PDB file of C-alpha atoms in Angstrom:
ATOM      1  CA  UNK A1009       0.000   0.000   0.000  1.00 51.00           C
ATOM      2  CA  UNK A1010       1.207   3.489  -0.802  1.00 63.00           C
ATOM      3  CA  UNK A1011       2.054   5.319   2.434  1.00 80.00           C
ATOM      4  CA  UNK A1012       1.978   8.635   0.583  1.00 89.00           C
ATOM      5  CA  UNK A1013      -1.790   8.229   0.225  1.00 95.00           C
ATOM      6  CA  UNK A1014      -2.642   6.008   3.200  1.00 94.00           C
ATOM      7  CA  UNK A1015      -0.749   5.577   6.448  1.00 95.00           C
ATOM      8  CA  UNK A1016      -0.414   1.821   6.804  1.00 92.00           C
ATOM      9  CA  UNK A1017       0.325   2.154  10.532  1.00 94.00           C
ATOM     10  CA  UNK A1018      -3.033   3.868  11.069  1.00 95.00           C
ATOM     11  CA  UNK A1019      -4.810   1.165   9.082  1.00 94.00           C
ATOM     12  CA  UNK A1020      -3.031  -1.566  11.045  1.00 93.00           C
ATOM     13  CA  UNK A1021      -4.108   0.063  14.316  1.00 96.00           C
ATOM     14  CA  UNK A1022      -7.689   0.309  13.037  1.00 95.00           C
ATOM     15  CA  UNK A1023      -7.601  -3.382  12.082  1.00 93.00           C
ATOM     16  CA  UNK A1024      -6.491  -4.288  15.594  1.00 95.00           C
ATOM     17  CA  UNK A1025      -9.200  -2.191  17.213  1.00 95.00           C
ATOM     18  CA  UNK A1026     -12.053  -2.932  14.808  1.00 94.00           C
ATOM     19  CA  UNK A1027     -11.270  -6.623  14.215  1.00 92.00           C
ATOM     20  CA  UNK A1028     -14.173  -8.144  12.218  1.00 92.00           C
ATOM     21  CA  UNK A1029     -15.770  -4.713  11.778  1.00 94.00           C
ATOM     22  CA  UNK A1030     -12.726  -3.344   9.913  1.00 94.00           C
ATOM     23  CA  UNK A1031     -14.242  -3.983   6.454  1.00 93.00           C
ATOM     24  CA  UNK A1032     -17.406  -2.158   7.574  1.00 94.00           C
ATOM     25  CA  UNK A1033     -15.262   0.818   8.555  1.00 95.00           C
ATOM     26  CA  UNK A1034     -13.663   0.877   5.104  1.00 94.00           C
ATOM     27  CA  UNK A1035     -17.058   0.683   3.393  1.00 94.00           C
ATOM     28  CA  UNK A1036     -18.522   3.365   5.644  1.00 96.00           C
ATOM     29  CA  UNK A1037     -15.641   5.726   4.957  1.00 97.00           C
ATOM     30  CA  UNK A1038     -16.100   5.364   1.191  1.00 96.00           C
ATOM     31  CA  UNK A1039     -19.864   5.960   1.286  1.00 96.00           C
ATOM     32  CA  UNK A1040     -19.500   8.840   3.732  1.00 97.00           C
ATOM     33  CA  UNK A1041     -16.772  10.423   1.616  1.00 97.00           C
ATOM     34  CA  UNK A1042     -18.968  10.445  -1.479  1.00 97.00           C
ATOM     35  CA  UNK A1043     -21.546  12.449   0.491  1.00 97.00           C
ATOM     36  CA  UNK A1044     -18.886  14.842   1.755  1.00 97.00           C
ATOM     37  CA  UNK A1045     -17.677  15.438  -1.805  1.00 97.00           C
ATOM     38  CA  UNK A1046     -21.226  16.300  -2.828  1.00 98.00           C
ATOM     39  CA  UNK A1047     -21.433  18.806   0.027  1.00 97.00           C
ATOM     40  CA  UNK A1048     -18.144  20.389  -1.032  1.00 98.00           C
ATOM     41  CA  UNK A1049     -19.319  20.753  -4.631  1.00 97.00           C
ATOM     42  CA  UNK A1050     -22.679  22.120  -3.550  1.00 98.00           C
ATOM     43  CA  UNK A1051     -21.095  24.722  -1.259  1.00 98.00           C
ATOM     44  CA  UNK A1052     -18.754  25.775  -4.052  1.00 97.00           C
ATOM     45  CA  UNK A1053     -21.587  26.063  -6.589  1.00 97.00           C
ATOM     46  CA  UNK A1054     -23.626  28.125  -4.132  1.00 97.00           C
ATOM     47  CA  UNK A1055     -20.579  30.265  -3.245  1.00 97.00           C
ATOM     48  CA  UNK A1056     -21.208  29.363   0.394  1.00 98.00           C
ATOM     49  CA  UNK A1057     -17.891  29.838   2.199  1.00 98.00           C
ATOM     50  CA  UNK A1058     -19.324  28.844   5.574  1.00 98.00           C
ATOM     51  CA  UNK A1059     -20.665  25.469   4.403  1.00 98.00           C
ATOM     52  CA  UNK A1060     -17.528  24.888   2.353  1.00 98.00           C
ATOM     53  CA  UNK A1061     -15.464  25.344   5.506  1.00 98.00           C
ATOM     54  CA  UNK A1062     -17.726  23.049   7.542  1.00 98.00           C
ATOM     55  CA  UNK A1063     -17.780  20.305   4.901  1.00 98.00           C
ATOM     56  CA  UNK A1064     -14.006  20.479   4.408  1.00 98.00           C
ATOM     57  CA  UNK A1065     -13.426  20.386   8.174  1.00 98.00           C
ATOM     58  CA  UNK A1066     -15.645  17.339   8.591  1.00 97.00           C
ATOM     59  CA  UNK A1067     -14.041  15.531   5.648  1.00 98.00           C
ATOM     60  CA  UNK A1068     -10.573  16.392   6.982  1.00 98.00           C
ATOM     61  CA  UNK A1069     -11.402  14.712  10.283  1.00 97.00           C
ATOM     62  CA  UNK A1070     -12.666  11.501   8.764  1.00 97.00           C
ATOM     63  CA  UNK A1071      -9.655  11.333   6.419  1.00 98.00           C
ATOM     64  CA  UNK A1072      -7.288  11.803   9.345  1.00 96.00           C
ATOM     65  CA  UNK A1073      -9.039   9.052  11.292  1.00 96.00           C
ATOM     66  CA  UNK A1074      -8.384   6.485   8.559  1.00 96.00           C
ATOM     67  CA  UNK A1075      -4.853   7.604   7.705  1.00 96.00           C
ATOM     68  CA  UNK A1076      -5.643   9.350   4.414  1.00 97.00           C
ATOM     69  CA  UNK A1077      -3.171  12.084   5.283  1.00 96.00           C
ATOM     70  CA  UNK A1078      -2.692  13.643   1.853  1.00 97.00           C
ATOM     71  CA  UNK A1079      -6.464  13.873   1.431  1.00 98.00           C
ATOM     72  CA  UNK A1080      -6.774  15.349   4.929  1.00 98.00           C
ATOM     73  CA  UNK A1081      -4.153  17.951   4.027  1.00 97.00           C
ATOM     74  CA  UNK A1082      -6.069  18.989   0.921  1.00 98.00           C
ATOM     75  CA  UNK A1083      -9.249  19.262   2.980  1.00 98.00           C
ATOM     76  CA  UNK A1084      -7.375  21.434   5.465  1.00 98.00           C
ATOM     77  CA  UNK A1085      -6.393  23.786   2.634  1.00 98.00           C
ATOM     78  CA  UNK A1086      -9.993  23.847   1.436  1.00 98.00           C
ATOM     79  CA  UNK A1087     -11.197  24.539   4.973  1.00 98.00           C
ATOM     80  CA  UNK A1088      -8.875  27.546   5.082  1.00 98.00           C
ATOM     81  CA  UNK A1089     -10.201  28.750   1.721  1.00 98.00           C
ATOM     82  CA  UNK A1090     -13.677  28.696   3.232  1.00 98.00           C
ATOM     83  CA  UNK A1091     -12.526  30.416   6.410  1.00 98.00           C
ATOM     84  CA  UNK A1092     -10.882  33.214   4.402  1.00 98.00           C
ATOM     85  CA  UNK A1093     -13.787  33.348   1.931  1.00 97.00           C
ATOM     86  CA  UNK A1094     -11.373  32.880  -0.990  1.00 97.00           C
ATOM     87  CA  UNK A1095     -13.918  30.997  -3.054  1.00 96.00           C
ATOM     88  CA  UNK A1096     -12.030  31.618  -6.298  1.00 97.00           C
ATOM     89  CA  UNK A1097      -9.485  29.053  -5.049  1.00 97.00           C
ATOM     90  CA  UNK A1098     -12.101  26.400  -4.260  1.00 97.00           C
ATOM     91  CA  UNK A1099     -12.653  24.811  -7.700  1.00 97.00           C
ATOM     92  CA  UNK A1100      -9.017  23.820  -8.186  1.00 97.00           C
ATOM     93  CA  UNK A1101      -8.707  22.498  -4.634  1.00 98.00           C
ATOM     94  CA  UNK A1102     -11.930  20.522  -4.933  1.00 98.00           C
ATOM     95  CA  UNK A1103     -10.538  18.954  -8.115  1.00 98.00           C
ATOM     96  CA  UNK A1104      -7.390  17.984  -6.201  1.00 98.00           C
ATOM     97  CA  UNK A1105      -9.521  16.529  -3.399  1.00 98.00           C
ATOM     98  CA  UNK A1106     -11.525  14.520  -5.936  1.00 98.00           C
ATOM     99  CA  UNK A1107      -8.378  13.198  -7.636  1.00 98.00           C
ATOM    100  CA  UNK A1108      -6.808  12.196  -4.336  1.00 98.00           C
ATOM    101  CA  UNK A1109     -10.037  10.579  -3.169  1.00 98.00           C
ATOM    102  CA  UNK A1110     -10.130   8.553  -6.404  1.00 97.00           C
ATOM    103  CA  UNK A1111      -6.708   7.146  -5.473  1.00 97.00           C
ATOM    104  CA  UNK A1112      -7.727   6.514  -1.867  1.00 97.00           C
ATOM    105  CA  UNK A1113     -10.925   4.804  -3.058  1.00 96.00           C
ATOM    106  CA  UNK A1114      -8.897   2.377  -5.187  1.00 95.00           C
ATOM    107  CA  UNK A1115      -6.516   1.661  -2.304  1.00 94.00           C
ATOM    108  CA  UNK A1116      -9.405   1.129   0.132  1.00 94.00           C
ATOM    109  CA  UNK A1117     -11.196  -1.187  -2.290  1.00 93.00           C
ATOM    110  CA  UNK A1118      -7.978  -3.152  -2.648  1.00 92.00           C
ATOM    111  CA  UNK A1119      -7.656  -3.262   1.141  1.00 90.00           C
ATOM    112  CA  UNK A1120     -11.293  -4.316   1.360  1.00 88.00           C
ATOM    113  CA  UNK A1121     -10.697  -7.225  -1.051  1.00 87.00           C
ATOM    114  CA  UNK A1122      -8.286  -8.732   1.456  1.00 83.00           C
ATOM    115  CA  UNK A1123     -11.236  -9.220   3.825  1.00 74.00           C
ATOM    116  CA  UNK A1124     -13.732 -10.979   1.561  1.00 63.00           C
ATOM    117  CA  UNK A1125     -15.014 -14.113   3.205  1.00 52.00           C
TER     118      UNK A1125
END
C-alpha cells in the first residue's frame, strides 16, 4: 500500500481495534466520503464559504481518522479557503480533493478485497 496516500500504521491500528468490523469501517468511509464530496461541490456552486469550511473540516477529520493524510491535508487547505472566503481558489482544490479521493478509493477497495469471506 502506498504510504503517501494512506498511512499503513493507522490502518493496522484500526484493524487491531475494529477486528471483524474493519471492512465495515472501510465501506462506511467510502460511502461517507462520497456524500462529503457532494457537500463540497454544492457549497462551491452556491458560493457558500461557511458550508464549504464546515464540509471540508468534517471531511478532513474523517480522512485523518483512517490515515488518508494527503487527502486530509487537501481538505485542510480547502477549509482555510472557506474560512478566508477565498472561493475563487475552491474549484481547483476541490478537483485535487476529488483526484486524491479517487486514489484513496482504489486503495481502500484493494484493502477491502483482502477481507472478503
